[in-house]
Short mmCIF file of C-alpha atoms in Angstrom, two decimals:
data_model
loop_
_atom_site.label_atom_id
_atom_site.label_comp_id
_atom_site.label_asym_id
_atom_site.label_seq_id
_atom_site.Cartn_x
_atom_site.Cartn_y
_atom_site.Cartn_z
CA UNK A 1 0.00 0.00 0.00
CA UNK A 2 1.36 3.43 -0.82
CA UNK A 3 1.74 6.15 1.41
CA UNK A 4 -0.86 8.04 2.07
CA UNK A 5 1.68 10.88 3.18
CA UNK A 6 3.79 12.72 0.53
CA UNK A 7 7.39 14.93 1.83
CA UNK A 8 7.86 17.91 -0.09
CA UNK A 9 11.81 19.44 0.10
CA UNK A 10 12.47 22.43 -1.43
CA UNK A 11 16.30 22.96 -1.14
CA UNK A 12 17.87 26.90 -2.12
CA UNK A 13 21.64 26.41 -3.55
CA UNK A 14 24.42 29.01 -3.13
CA UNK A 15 27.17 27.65 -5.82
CA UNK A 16 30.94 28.45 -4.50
CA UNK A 17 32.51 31.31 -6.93
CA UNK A 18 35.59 28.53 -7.25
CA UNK A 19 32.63 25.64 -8.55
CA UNK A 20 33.15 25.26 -12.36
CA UNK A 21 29.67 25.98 -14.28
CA UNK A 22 30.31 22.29 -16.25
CA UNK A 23 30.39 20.84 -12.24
CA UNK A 24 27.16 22.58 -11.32
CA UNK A 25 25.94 21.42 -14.25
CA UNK A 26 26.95 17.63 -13.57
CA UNK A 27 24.76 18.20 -10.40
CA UNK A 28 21.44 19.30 -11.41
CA UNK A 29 22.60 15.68 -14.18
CA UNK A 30 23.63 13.93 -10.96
CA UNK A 31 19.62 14.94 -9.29
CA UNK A 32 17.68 14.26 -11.92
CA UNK A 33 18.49 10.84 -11.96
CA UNK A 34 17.47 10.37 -8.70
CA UNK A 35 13.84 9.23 -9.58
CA UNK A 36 15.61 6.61 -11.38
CA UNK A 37 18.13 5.29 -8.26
CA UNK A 38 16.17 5.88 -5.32
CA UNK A 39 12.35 4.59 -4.92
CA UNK A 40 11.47 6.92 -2.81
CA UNK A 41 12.20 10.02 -5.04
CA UNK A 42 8.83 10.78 -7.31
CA UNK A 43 10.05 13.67 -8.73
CA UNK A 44 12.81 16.28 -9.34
CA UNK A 45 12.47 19.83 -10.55
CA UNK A 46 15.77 22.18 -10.53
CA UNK A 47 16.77 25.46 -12.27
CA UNK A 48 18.84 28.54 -11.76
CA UNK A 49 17.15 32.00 -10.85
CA UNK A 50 16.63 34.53 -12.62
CA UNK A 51 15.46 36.51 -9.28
CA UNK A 52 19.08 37.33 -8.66
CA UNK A 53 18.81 40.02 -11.74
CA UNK A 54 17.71 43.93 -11.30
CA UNK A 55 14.15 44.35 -11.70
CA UNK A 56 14.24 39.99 -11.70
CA UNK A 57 14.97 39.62 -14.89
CA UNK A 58 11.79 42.17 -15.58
CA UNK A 59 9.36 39.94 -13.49
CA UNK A 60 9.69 42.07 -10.62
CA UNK A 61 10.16 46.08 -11.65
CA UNK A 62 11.55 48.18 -9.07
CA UNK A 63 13.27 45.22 -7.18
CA UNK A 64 17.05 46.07 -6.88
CA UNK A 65 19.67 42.76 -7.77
CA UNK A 66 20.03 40.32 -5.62
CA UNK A 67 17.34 41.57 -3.50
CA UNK A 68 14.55 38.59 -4.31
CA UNK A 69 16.97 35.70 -3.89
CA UNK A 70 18.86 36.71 -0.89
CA UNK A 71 22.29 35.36 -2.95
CA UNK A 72 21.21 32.23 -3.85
CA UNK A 73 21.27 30.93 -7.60
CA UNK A 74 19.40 28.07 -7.76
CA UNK A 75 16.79 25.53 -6.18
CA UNK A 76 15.81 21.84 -6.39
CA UNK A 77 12.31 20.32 -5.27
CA UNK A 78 12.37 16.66 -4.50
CA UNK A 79 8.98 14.91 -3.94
CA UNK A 80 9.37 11.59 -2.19
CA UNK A 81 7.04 8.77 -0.57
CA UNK A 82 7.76 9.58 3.07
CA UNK A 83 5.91 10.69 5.99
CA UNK A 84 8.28 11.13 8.67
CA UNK A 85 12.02 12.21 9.53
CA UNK A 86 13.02 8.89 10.22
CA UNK A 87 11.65 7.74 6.44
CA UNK A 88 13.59 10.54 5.00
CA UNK A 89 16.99 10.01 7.15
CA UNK A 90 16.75 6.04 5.94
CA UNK A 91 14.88 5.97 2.25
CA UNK A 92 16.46 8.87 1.32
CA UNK A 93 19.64 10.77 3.01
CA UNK A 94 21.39 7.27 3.95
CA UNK A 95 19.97 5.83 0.22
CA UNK A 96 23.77 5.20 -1.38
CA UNK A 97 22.94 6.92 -4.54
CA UNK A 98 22.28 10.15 -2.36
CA UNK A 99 25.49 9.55 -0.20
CA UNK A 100 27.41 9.08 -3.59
CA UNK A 101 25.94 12.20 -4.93
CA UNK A 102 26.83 14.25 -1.83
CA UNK A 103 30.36 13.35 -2.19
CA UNK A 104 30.55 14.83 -5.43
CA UNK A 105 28.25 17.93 -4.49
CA UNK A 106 28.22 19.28 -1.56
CA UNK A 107 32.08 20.07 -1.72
CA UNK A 108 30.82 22.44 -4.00
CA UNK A 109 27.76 24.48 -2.16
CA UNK A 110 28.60 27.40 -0.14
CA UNK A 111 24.93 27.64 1.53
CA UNK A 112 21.85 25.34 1.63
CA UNK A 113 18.50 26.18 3.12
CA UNK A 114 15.98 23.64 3.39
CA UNK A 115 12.18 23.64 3.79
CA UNK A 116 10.21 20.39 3.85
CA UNK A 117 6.42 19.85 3.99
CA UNK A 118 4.02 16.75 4.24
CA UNK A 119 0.93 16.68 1.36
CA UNK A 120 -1.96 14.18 1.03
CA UNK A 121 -1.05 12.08 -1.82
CA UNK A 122 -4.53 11.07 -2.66
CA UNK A 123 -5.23 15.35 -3.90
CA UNK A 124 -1.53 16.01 -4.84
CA UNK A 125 -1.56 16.97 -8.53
CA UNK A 126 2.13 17.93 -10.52
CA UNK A 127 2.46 19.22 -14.24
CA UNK A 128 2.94 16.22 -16.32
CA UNK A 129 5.83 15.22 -18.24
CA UNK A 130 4.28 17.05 -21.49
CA UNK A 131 3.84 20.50 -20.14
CA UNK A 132 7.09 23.44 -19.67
CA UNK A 133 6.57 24.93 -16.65
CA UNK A 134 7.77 27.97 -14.44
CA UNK A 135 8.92 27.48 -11.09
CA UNK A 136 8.01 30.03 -8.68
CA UNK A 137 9.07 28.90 -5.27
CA UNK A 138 9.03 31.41 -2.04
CA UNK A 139 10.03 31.11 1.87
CA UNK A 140 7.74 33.15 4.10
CA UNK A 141 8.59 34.82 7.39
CA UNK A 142 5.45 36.04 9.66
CA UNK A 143 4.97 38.43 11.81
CA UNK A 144 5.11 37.36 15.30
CA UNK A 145 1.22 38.37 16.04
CA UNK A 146 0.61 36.50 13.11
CA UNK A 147 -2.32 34.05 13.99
CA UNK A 148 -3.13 30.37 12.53
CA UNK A 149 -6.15 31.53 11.46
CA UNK A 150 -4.95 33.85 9.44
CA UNK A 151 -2.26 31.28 7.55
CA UNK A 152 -4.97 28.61 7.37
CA UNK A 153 -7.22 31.47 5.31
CA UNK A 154 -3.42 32.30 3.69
CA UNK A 155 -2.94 28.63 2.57
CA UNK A 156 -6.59 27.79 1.54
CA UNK A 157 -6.32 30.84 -0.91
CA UNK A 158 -3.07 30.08 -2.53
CA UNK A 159 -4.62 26.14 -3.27
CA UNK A 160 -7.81 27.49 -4.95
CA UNK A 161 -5.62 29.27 -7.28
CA UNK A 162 -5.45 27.16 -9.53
CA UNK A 163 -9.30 27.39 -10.14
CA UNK A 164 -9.02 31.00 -10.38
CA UNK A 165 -6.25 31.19 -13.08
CA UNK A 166 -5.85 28.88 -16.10
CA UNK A 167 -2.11 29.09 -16.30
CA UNK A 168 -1.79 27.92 -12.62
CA UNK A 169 -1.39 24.01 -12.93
CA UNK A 170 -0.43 23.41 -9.44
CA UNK A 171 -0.25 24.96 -6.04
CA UNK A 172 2.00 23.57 -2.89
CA UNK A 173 2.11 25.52 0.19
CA UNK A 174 2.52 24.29 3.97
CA UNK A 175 4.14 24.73 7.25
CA UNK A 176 7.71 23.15 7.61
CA UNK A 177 8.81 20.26 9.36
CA UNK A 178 11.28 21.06 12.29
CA UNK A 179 14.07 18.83 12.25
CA UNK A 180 17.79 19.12 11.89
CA UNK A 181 17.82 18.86 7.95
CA UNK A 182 15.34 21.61 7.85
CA UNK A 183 14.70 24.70 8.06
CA UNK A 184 16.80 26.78 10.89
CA UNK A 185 16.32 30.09 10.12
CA UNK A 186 12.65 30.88 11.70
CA UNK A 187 10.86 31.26 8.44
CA UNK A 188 7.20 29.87 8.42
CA UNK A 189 6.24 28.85 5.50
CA UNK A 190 7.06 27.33 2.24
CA UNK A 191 5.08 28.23 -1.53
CA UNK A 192 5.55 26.01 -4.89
CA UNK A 193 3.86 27.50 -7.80
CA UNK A 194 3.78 25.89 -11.07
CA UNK A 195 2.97 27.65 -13.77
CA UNK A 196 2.11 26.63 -17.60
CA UNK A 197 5.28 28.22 -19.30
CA UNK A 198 5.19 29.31 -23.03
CA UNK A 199 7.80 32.39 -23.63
CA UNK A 200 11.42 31.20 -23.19
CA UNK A 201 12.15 32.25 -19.29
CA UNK A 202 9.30 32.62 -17.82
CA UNK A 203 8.86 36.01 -17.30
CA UNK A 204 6.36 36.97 -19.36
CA UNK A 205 4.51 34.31 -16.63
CA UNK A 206 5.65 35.48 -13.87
CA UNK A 207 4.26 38.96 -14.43
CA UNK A 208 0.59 38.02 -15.45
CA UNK A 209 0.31 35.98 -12.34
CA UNK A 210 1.56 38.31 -10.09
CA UNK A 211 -0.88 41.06 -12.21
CA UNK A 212 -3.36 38.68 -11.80
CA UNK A 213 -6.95 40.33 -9.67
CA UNK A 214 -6.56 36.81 -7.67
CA UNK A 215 -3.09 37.33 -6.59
CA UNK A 216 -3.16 40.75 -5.64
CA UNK A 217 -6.05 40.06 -3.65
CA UNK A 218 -4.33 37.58 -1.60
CA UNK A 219 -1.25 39.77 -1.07
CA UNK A 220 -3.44 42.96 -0.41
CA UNK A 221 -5.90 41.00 2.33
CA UNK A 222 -4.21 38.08 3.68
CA UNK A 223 -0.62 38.14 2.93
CA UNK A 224 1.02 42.01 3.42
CA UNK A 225 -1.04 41.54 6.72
CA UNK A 226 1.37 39.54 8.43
CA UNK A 227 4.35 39.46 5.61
CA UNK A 228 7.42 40.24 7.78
CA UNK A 229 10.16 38.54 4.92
CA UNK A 230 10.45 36.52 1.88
CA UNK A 231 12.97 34.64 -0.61
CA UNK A 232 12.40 33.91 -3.99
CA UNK A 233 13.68 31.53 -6.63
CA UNK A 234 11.78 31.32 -9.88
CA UNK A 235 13.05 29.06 -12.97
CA UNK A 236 11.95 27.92 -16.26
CA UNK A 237 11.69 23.83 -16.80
CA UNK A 238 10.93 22.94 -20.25
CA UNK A 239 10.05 19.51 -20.81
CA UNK A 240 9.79 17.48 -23.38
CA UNK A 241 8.05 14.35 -22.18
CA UNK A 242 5.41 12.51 -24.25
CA UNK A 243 1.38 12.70 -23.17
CA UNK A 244 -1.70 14.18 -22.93
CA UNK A 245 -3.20 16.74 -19.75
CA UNK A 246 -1.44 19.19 -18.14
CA UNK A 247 -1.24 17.70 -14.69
CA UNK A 248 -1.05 14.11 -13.43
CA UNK A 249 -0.94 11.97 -10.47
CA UNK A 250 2.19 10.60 -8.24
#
């Protein structure tokens, strides 16, 4: 029987200045193939930023460089069948493809910042292999009189979105898992958009959904509200897998 639990891990990646683009690019190689070596991993998505430009790359006008990404230039989100800490310390971080691969990468990461979060399997939808997406992935910090009532209302609005807005395939939001491979530095939540990418980067995306009348009224009512700090990594994944639909089932 399959879990009924999924683990979402949403990693931020500050590259070394010394690491050699060709050995970064080995890595994201090296991750993808995870799916493939570990039975646990259901799915990897991974891309550099283009947050860390002026104005993001023009998805963000006004925003100086540097200041959406916090220095980091790239992010990788693993889905995987586990429920716990103790699944993901044994299926996954002691799994000797992973150890292997750590060898090889982590000599070359400067900074890492993790957030993980647990999903019901059984509504969990993910763009399918046949559709290019864009990545938009944020850490949240709240204010401290920040209530769960208001982040319950916060997250129920971010998961309808995809009703509201066509080119929203998929929304993933949730509160992270304290442990010591996660998140340390007192942010409160994590945000996975996936968007239906057509243009080349992603921008062009990026700006109607953050344009959109849905969005703004989430960030007008419910998010500014209690909105103390945020990170930002968006990326562009095109795909060119076979198939019909624009999301599917793990």
């Amino acid at each position: 029987m399959s879990n009924p639990k999924v683990w979402r891990r949403v990693v931020y990646l500050k590259w070394k200045d010394t690491a050699p683009p060709g050995a970064v690019a080995m890595a994201f190689n090296i991750h993808k193939s995870f799916p493939r070596l570990i039975p646990s991993v259901l799915s990897v998505s991974e891309g550099m930023t283009f947050t860390s430009l002026a104005d993001g790359g023009g998805a963000y006008p006004g925003v100086a460089a540097g200041e959406q990404n916090k220095g980091f230039h790239s992010a990788i989100e693993i889905i995987l069948s586990c429920s716990t800490t103790a699944e993901m310390t044994t299926k996954y971080f002691e799994h000797p493809a992973h150890m292997a691969a750590a060898k090889i990468i982590d000599p070359l990461i400067e900074d890492a910042w993790a957030m993980d979060w647990l999903e019901d399997r059984d509504t969990l939808l993910v763009p399918s292999s046949a559709v290019s997406v864009m990545k938009h992935l944020v850490f949240f910090q709240f204010e401290e009189a920040a209530t769960q009532a208001q982040r319950s209302a916060l997250f129920a609005a971010w998961r309808a979105l995809p009703d509201q807005l066509p080119h929203v395939l998929a929304v993933s939001c949730g509160e992270p898992i304290r442990w010591d491979r996660g998140d340390k530095r007192g942010f409160h939540a994590g945000l996975v958009v996936d968007l239906a990418l057509s243009s080349s980067d992603g921008v062009q995306e990026i700006c109607e959904y953050a344009n959109s009348h849905a969005y703004q009224k989430i960030n007008s009512t419910l998010l500014a509200p209690i909105r103390k700090n945020y990170v930002v990594i968006d990326f562009a994944e095109h795909r060119f897998g076979t198939g019909t639909g624009a999301t599917s089932k793990l």
